[in-house]
Amino acid sequence: MDKQRKIALQRTIVELEHPYPQDDSIVSYADFLKVRDYLSYFQFNPIFFKNLVKLANDLWKSEKRISRLSLLQKIKQYYHITQQGTTKDFYRRNTKPNFEISLETSMLLFDLFKKTFEEKGYISNKQLVEARKLCNNVLINIALTPLEEAWLCANFSESELIVNRVLRYPVKSVIISNWAKSNFQHNLFRSRRPELISWIIDQEPGFEIDQQILIDDFEYLNNCDLQAIQNYDDEIVANKIIEKEMGEYLPKRTRYNIIERTFYEEKVDLPDPELKLSQRPYGVVLDSSKEYPVSIPDFEALKKDFYENLSVHLKVSMIWAIGYSRLDNSIKCALLKKYYSKETYYSMHKVCKRTKNIELLKWIVSQQ
């Protein structure tokens, strides 16, 4: 029988049987290969899952021919069985209320994530980006020990994935709150100010951002975007000059004309530069008069709108910061009332919905 057909049939059998795997079903890479194609149809067994994650850790430095990426892919795939039919958290990510994994398993998952940074030589550069994303994905909403929290804080500049794991950590952490205070002026967080503020609010519920910080953030992001646009324009001009002056020396690709049944050479265009602009925690007035691969701000209109509505920007920043915080809803309710107005209604409504703050929603109704 054809191998692929046999796998397809066996996959259907496992899907229909929906078996609960034995705790010790996977203790070797050979065991993993036997069930790799069917893992997503197994019921979730936390001990079986822990053994799978442990195997990936144990084999990371192996000199044998193994696929680390395949192990990571299946870990994510099997873990997400726990997310079927679950609710969403503040960031619109699945939570996992039906299955609790042990702290030991959480630490093993973190060790895999850590390996993709500190022991990346064991996986090819081509697979490294995906490997990090896979490990990052299974750490979402997972609480760790102070040791892992400290590692995340110490290595935040290595990757946006690490930044996300710090800023979106699911529970209160003295380590992360202190880190947030120490890095409050770091340029990296000027576009993520409410998330950073939330960690200070965890310790100091009465904290309020100073307007000057918001102004500094705004001007910094404007300068970054203007420089990015200028660099993009310069690279486009440079590409045109190269194509004009050295076009005949540029590489060419061979194409086949099906109709004429002949081969011909086609010029390979120089790749367009990337234009990446800042993510901002507020709406941006766009400039539709210029053509770019991404929407660009109308900086004059944006500046006018920002300064005219600075007090509203402060309120909205605080609303989201309180929403992001890990405080109880009753405390959030008391804090958020201070920032409610007709200009902040949309943000307030959205935060209430995401935090399921019924008490505050009822209060807003009473204000209408």
Coordinates of C-alpha atoms in Angstrom, one line a residue:
M1 CA 0.0 0.0 0.0
D2 CA 1.2 3.6 -0.7
K3 CA 2.9 5.0 2.4
Q4 CA 0.9 8.3 2.3
R5 CA -2.4 6.5 1.9
K6 CA -1.6 4.2 4.8
I7 CA -0.8 7.3 7.0
A8 CA -4.0 9.0 5.9
L9 CA -6.0 5.9 6.8
Q10 CA -4.3 5.5 10.1
R11 CA -4.8 9.1 10.9
T12 CA -8.6 8.7 10.3
I13 CA -8.7 5.7 12.6
V14 CA -6.9 7.6 15.4
E15 CA -9.2 10.7 14.8
L16 CA -12.3 8.5 15.3
E17 CA -10.9 6.5 18.2
H18 CA -9.6 9.7 19.9
P19 CA -7.4 7.8 22.3
Y20 CA -6.0 8.9 25.6
P21 CA -2.2 8.3 25.3
Q22 CA -0.3 6.3 28.0
D23 CA 1.9 8.5 30.2
D24 CA 5.1 6.8 29.0
S25 CA 4.1 6.5 25.3
I26 CA 7.0 8.8 24.3
V27 CA 10.4 8.2 25.9
S28 CA 12.5 8.2 22.8
Y29 CA 12.7 9.8 19.4
A30 CA 11.6 6.5 17.8
D31 CA 8.5 6.7 19.9
F32 CA 7.9 10.2 18.7
L33 CA 8.2 9.2 15.1
K34 CA 5.6 6.5 15.5
V35 CA 2.9 9.0 16.7
R36 CA 4.0 12.2 15.0
D37 CA 1.4 12.1 12.3
Y38 CA -1.4 11.4 14.7
L39 CA -0.7 13.6 17.8
S40 CA -3.4 16.2 17.1
Y41 CA -6.1 13.5 17.4
F42 CA -5.0 12.3 20.9
Q43 CA -6.7 13.5 24.0
F44 CA -4.6 15.8 26.1
N45 CA -2.6 14.0 28.7
P46 CA -0.5 16.4 30.8
I47 CA 2.1 13.8 31.8
F48 CA 2.4 12.6 28.2
F49 CA 2.8 16.2 27.2
K50 CA 5.5 16.8 29.8
N51 CA 7.4 13.8 28.5
L52 CA 7.2 15.1 25.0
V53 CA 8.6 18.5 26.0
K54 CA 11.3 16.8 28.1
L55 CA 12.3 14.7 25.1
A56 CA 12.8 17.8 23.0
N57 CA 15.0 19.3 25.7
D58 CA 17.0 16.1 26.1
L59 CA 17.6 15.8 22.4
W60 CA 18.5 19.5 21.7
K61 CA 22.2 18.8 21.7
S62 CA 22.0 15.4 20.2
E63 CA 24.4 14.5 17.4
K64 CA 21.9 12.1 15.9
R65 CA 19.8 13.0 12.9
I66 CA 16.6 14.4 14.4
S67 CA 14.2 17.2 13.5
R68 CA 14.1 19.7 16.4
L69 CA 11.7 21.8 14.4
S70 CA 9.3 18.9 14.0
L71 CA 9.4 18.3 17.8
L72 CA 8.6 21.9 18.4
Q73 CA 5.8 21.9 15.8
K74 CA 4.1 18.9 17.4
I75 CA 4.5 20.3 20.9
K76 CA 2.6 23.4 19.9
Q77 CA 0.0 21.3 17.9
Y78 CA -0.6 18.9 20.8
Y79 CA -0.7 21.7 23.4
H80 CA -3.3 23.6 21.5
I81 CA -5.7 20.7 22.0
T82 CA -6.2 22.3 25.4
Q83 CA -7.5 25.5 23.8
Q84 CA -10.5 24.1 22.0
G85 CA -13.7 25.8 23.2
T86 CA -11.9 28.2 25.5
T87 CA -12.4 31.9 26.2
K88 CA -10.1 34.8 25.3
D89 CA -7.9 36.9 27.5
F90 CA -7.3 40.7 27.4
Y91 CA -5.0 40.3 24.4
R92 CA -7.6 38.2 22.5
R93 CA -5.5 35.1 23.1
N94 CA -6.9 31.7 24.1
T95 CA -6.8 30.8 27.7
K96 CA -6.6 27.2 28.9
P97 CA -9.0 26.6 31.8
N98 CA -9.7 22.9 31.2
F99 CA -6.1 21.6 31.7
E100 CA -3.5 22.6 34.2
I101 CA 0.1 21.8 33.3
S102 CA 2.6 21.5 36.1
L103 CA 5.2 24.1 37.0
E104 CA 7.8 21.5 35.9
T105 CA 6.3 21.4 32.4
S106 CA 6.1 25.2 32.3
M107 CA 9.8 25.4 33.1
L108 CA 10.6 22.7 30.4
L109 CA 8.7 24.8 27.9
F110 CA 10.7 27.9 28.9
D111 CA 13.9 25.9 28.6
L112 CA 13.1 25.2 25.0
F113 CA 12.4 28.9 24.3
K114 CA 15.7 29.8 26.1
K115 CA 17.6 27.2 24.0
T116 CA 16.6 29.0 20.8
F117 CA 18.5 32.0 22.0
E118 CA 21.4 30.6 24.0
E119 CA 22.0 27.3 22.1
K120 CA 20.8 28.3 18.7
G121 CA 23.7 26.6 17.0
Y122 CA 21.9 23.3 17.1
I123 CA 19.2 24.4 14.7
S124 CA 19.7 25.9 11.2
N125 CA 19.4 29.6 10.7
K126 CA 16.6 28.9 8.2
Q127 CA 14.5 27.2 10.9
L128 CA 15.5 29.5 13.9
V129 CA 12.8 32.2 13.4
E130 CA 10.0 29.6 13.2
A131 CA 11.5 27.7 16.2
R132 CA 11.4 30.8 18.3
K133 CA 7.9 31.6 17.3
L134 CA 6.7 28.0 18.1
C135 CA 8.3 28.1 21.6
N136 CA 7.0 31.6 22.2
N137 CA 3.4 30.5 21.3
V138 CA 3.2 27.8 23.9
L139 CA 4.5 30.2 26.6
I140 CA 1.6 32.6 26.2
N141 CA -0.4 32.9 29.5
I142 CA 2.0 30.6 31.3
A143 CA 3.4 31.8 34.7
L144 CA 6.9 30.9 35.6
T145 CA 9.3 31.2 38.6
P146 CA 11.3 34.4 39.5
L147 CA 14.4 32.8 37.8
E148 CA 12.7 32.7 34.4
E149 CA 11.1 36.1 34.9
A150 CA 14.6 37.5 35.6
W151 CA 16.0 35.9 32.4
L152 CA 13.2 37.5 30.3
C153 CA 13.9 40.9 31.8
A154 CA 17.6 40.6 31.3
N155 CA 17.3 39.5 27.7
F156 CA 14.4 41.7 26.4
S157 CA 16.6 43.5 23.9
E158 CA 17.3 40.2 22.1
S159 CA 13.9 39.8 20.5
E160 CA 10.4 41.3 20.3
L161 CA 9.2 37.9 21.3
I162 CA 10.9 38.2 24.6
V163 CA 9.5 41.8 25.0
N164 CA 6.0 40.3 24.5
R165 CA 6.6 37.6 27.1
V166 CA 7.6 40.3 29.6
L167 CA 5.0 42.9 28.9
R168 CA 2.2 40.4 28.5
Y169 CA 3.2 38.2 31.5
P170 CA -0.1 36.8 32.9
V171 CA 0.4 37.4 36.7
K172 CA 1.9 40.0 39.0
S173 CA 5.6 40.0 39.3
V174 CA 7.8 42.2 41.5
I175 CA 10.7 41.5 39.2
I176 CA 8.9 42.7 36.1
S177 CA 7.4 45.7 37.9
N178 CA 10.9 46.8 39.0
W179 CA 12.2 46.2 35.5
A180 CA 9.5 48.4 34.1
K181 CA 10.5 51.2 36.4
S182 CA 14.2 50.8 35.5
N183 CA 13.4 50.9 31.8
F184 CA 10.6 53.5 31.8
Q185 CA 12.6 55.9 29.6
H186 CA 13.9 53.2 27.2
N187 CA 13.1 54.1 23.6
L188 CA 12.0 50.6 22.8
F189 CA 8.8 51.1 24.9
R190 CA 7.7 54.5 23.6
S191 CA 5.2 52.8 21.3
R192 CA 4.0 50.4 24.1
R193 CA 3.6 52.9 26.9
P194 CA 0.3 51.6 28.3
E195 CA 1.6 48.1 28.6
L196 CA 4.7 49.4 30.5
I197 CA 2.6 51.6 32.8
S198 CA 0.5 48.6 33.7
W199 CA 3.4 47.0 35.5
I200 CA 3.9 50.1 37.6
I201 CA 0.2 50.3 38.4
D202 CA 0.4 46.7 39.7
Q203 CA 2.6 48.1 42.6
E204 CA 1.3 51.7 42.6
P205 CA -2.4 51.8 41.7
G206 CA -2.5 55.6 42.0
F207 CA 0.3 56.1 39.5
E208 CA -0.4 58.5 36.6
I209 CA 1.8 59.2 33.5
D210 CA 3.2 62.7 33.1
Q211 CA 2.1 64.6 30.0
Q212 CA 5.7 65.3 29.1
I213 CA 6.4 61.6 28.8
L214 CA 3.6 61.3 26.2
I215 CA 5.0 64.3 24.4
D216 CA 8.5 62.8 24.3
D217 CA 7.1 59.5 23.1
F218 CA 5.1 61.3 20.3
E219 CA 8.1 63.3 19.1
Y220 CA 10.4 60.3 19.2
L221 CA 8.1 58.2 17.1
N222 CA 7.6 61.0 14.6
N223 CA 11.3 61.3 14.2
C224 CA 11.8 57.6 13.8
D225 CA 9.1 57.4 11.1
L226 CA 10.4 60.4 9.2
Q227 CA 13.9 58.9 9.2
A228 CA 12.5 55.5 8.1
I229 CA 10.7 57.2 5.2
Q230 CA 13.8 59.1 4.2
N231 CA 15.9 55.9 4.3
Y232 CA 13.3 54.2 2.1
D233 CA 13.3 57.0 -0.4
D234 CA 17.1 57.0 -0.6
E235 CA 17.2 53.3 -1.2
I236 CA 14.6 53.5 -4.0
V237 CA 16.7 56.3 -5.7
A238 CA 19.9 54.2 -5.3
N239 CA 18.2 51.1 -6.8
K240 CA 17.1 53.2 -9.9
I241 CA 20.7 54.5 -10.3
I242 CA 22.1 51.0 -10.1
E243 CA 19.6 49.6 -12.6
K244 CA 20.3 52.4 -15.0
E245 CA 24.0 52.4 -14.9
M246 CA 24.7 48.6 -14.3
G247 CA 21.5 47.0 -15.7
E248 CA 23.4 44.8 -18.1
Y249 CA 25.5 43.4 -15.4
L250 CA 22.7 42.5 -13.0
P251 CA 21.7 38.8 -12.7
K252 CA 19.0 37.5 -15.0
R253 CA 16.6 34.6 -14.7
T254 CA 15.8 32.1 -17.4
R255 CA 12.1 31.8 -18.4
Y256 CA 10.3 29.4 -20.7
N257 CA 7.7 30.6 -23.2
I258 CA 5.1 27.8 -23.5
I259 CA 3.5 29.1 -26.6
E260 CA 6.7 29.7 -28.6
R261 CA 8.6 26.8 -26.8
T262 CA 11.7 28.9 -26.4
F263 CA 13.8 30.0 -23.4
Y264 CA 14.5 33.7 -22.8
E265 CA 16.3 35.8 -20.2
E266 CA 14.5 38.2 -17.9
K267 CA 16.0 40.9 -15.8
V268 CA 15.9 40.3 -12.1
D269 CA 14.6 43.5 -10.4
L270 CA 16.4 44.7 -7.3
P271 CA 14.3 44.0 -4.2
D272 CA 12.4 46.9 -2.8
P273 CA 13.5 48.1 0.6
E274 CA 11.3 47.5 3.6
L275 CA 9.4 50.4 5.1
K276 CA 8.5 49.7 8.7
L277 CA 6.9 52.4 10.7
S278 CA 6.1 52.7 14.4
Q279 CA 3.1 51.1 16.0
R280 CA 1.3 53.7 18.0
P281 CA -1.2 53.3 20.9
Y282 CA -3.6 55.8 19.4
G283 CA -5.2 56.6 16.0
V284 CA -3.0 58.1 13.3
V285 CA -4.1 60.6 10.7
L286 CA -2.9 59.2 7.4
D287 CA -1.5 60.9 4.3
S288 CA -3.2 59.6 1.2
S289 CA -1.4 61.9 -1.2
K290 CA 1.8 59.8 -1.4
E291 CA 2.2 56.2 -2.6
Y292 CA 4.2 53.9 -0.2
P293 CA 3.9 50.2 0.4
V294 CA 2.4 51.0 3.8
S295 CA 0.1 53.8 5.1
I296 CA 2.2 56.8 6.3
P297 CA 1.1 59.5 8.8
D298 CA 0.1 63.0 7.8
F299 CA 2.6 64.4 10.2
E300 CA 1.3 68.0 10.3
A301 CA -2.3 66.9 10.9
L302 CA -1.1 64.2 13.3
K303 CA 0.8 66.8 15.4
K304 CA -2.1 69.2 15.4
D305 CA -4.5 66.5 16.6
F306 CA -2.1 65.2 19.2
Y307 CA -1.5 68.5 20.9
E308 CA -5.1 69.6 20.8
N309 CA -6.2 66.4 22.4
L310 CA -3.2 65.8 24.7
S311 CA -5.4 65.4 27.8
V312 CA -7.6 62.9 26.0
H313 CA -4.5 60.9 25.0
L314 CA -3.4 60.8 28.6
K315 CA -6.8 59.5 29.8
V316 CA -6.9 56.9 27.0
S317 CA -3.3 55.8 27.9
M318 CA -4.3 55.4 31.5
I319 CA -7.5 53.5 30.6
W320 CA -5.6 50.9 28.6
A321 CA -2.8 50.8 31.2
I322 CA -5.2 50.0 34.0
G323 CA -6.9 47.5 31.7
Y324 CA -3.6 45.7 31.0
S325 CA -2.7 45.6 34.7
R326 CA -3.2 42.5 36.8
L327 CA -5.3 44.2 39.5
D328 CA -8.7 42.9 40.5
N329 CA -11.7 44.2 38.6
S330 CA -13.1 46.0 41.6
I331 CA -9.8 48.0 41.9
K332 CA -9.8 48.6 38.2
C333 CA -13.4 49.9 38.4
A334 CA -12.5 52.5 41.0
L335 CA -9.4 53.6 39.1
L336 CA -11.0 53.8 35.6
K337 CA -13.9 56.0 36.7
K338 CA -11.4 58.9 37.0
Y339 CA -10.7 58.8 33.2
Y340 CA -14.2 58.4 31.8
S341 CA -15.6 61.0 29.5
K342 CA -17.5 61.2 26.2
E343 CA -14.1 61.4 24.4
T344 CA -12.8 58.2 26.1
Y345 CA -16.1 56.2 25.9
Y346 CA -14.9 53.9 23.1
S347 CA -11.7 52.9 24.9
M348 CA -13.5 52.5 28.2
H349 CA -16.2 50.3 26.7
K350 CA -13.6 48.2 25.0
V351 CA -11.5 47.7 28.1
C352 CA -14.6 46.8 30.2
K353 CA -15.6 44.2 27.6
R354 CA -12.2 42.6 27.5
T355 CA -11.8 42.6 31.3
K356 CA -15.5 41.5 31.8
N357 CA -15.9 44.4 34.2
I358 CA -19.7 44.4 34.6
E359 CA -19.6 46.7 37.6
L360 CA -18.0 49.4 35.6
L361 CA -20.3 48.9 32.6
K362 CA -23.3 49.4 34.9
W363 CA -21.7 52.6 36.3
I364 CA -21.2 53.9 32.7
V365 CA -24.8 53.2 32.0
S366 CA -25.8 55.3 35.0
Q367 CA -23.8 58.2 33.6
Q368 CA -25.7 58.4 30.4

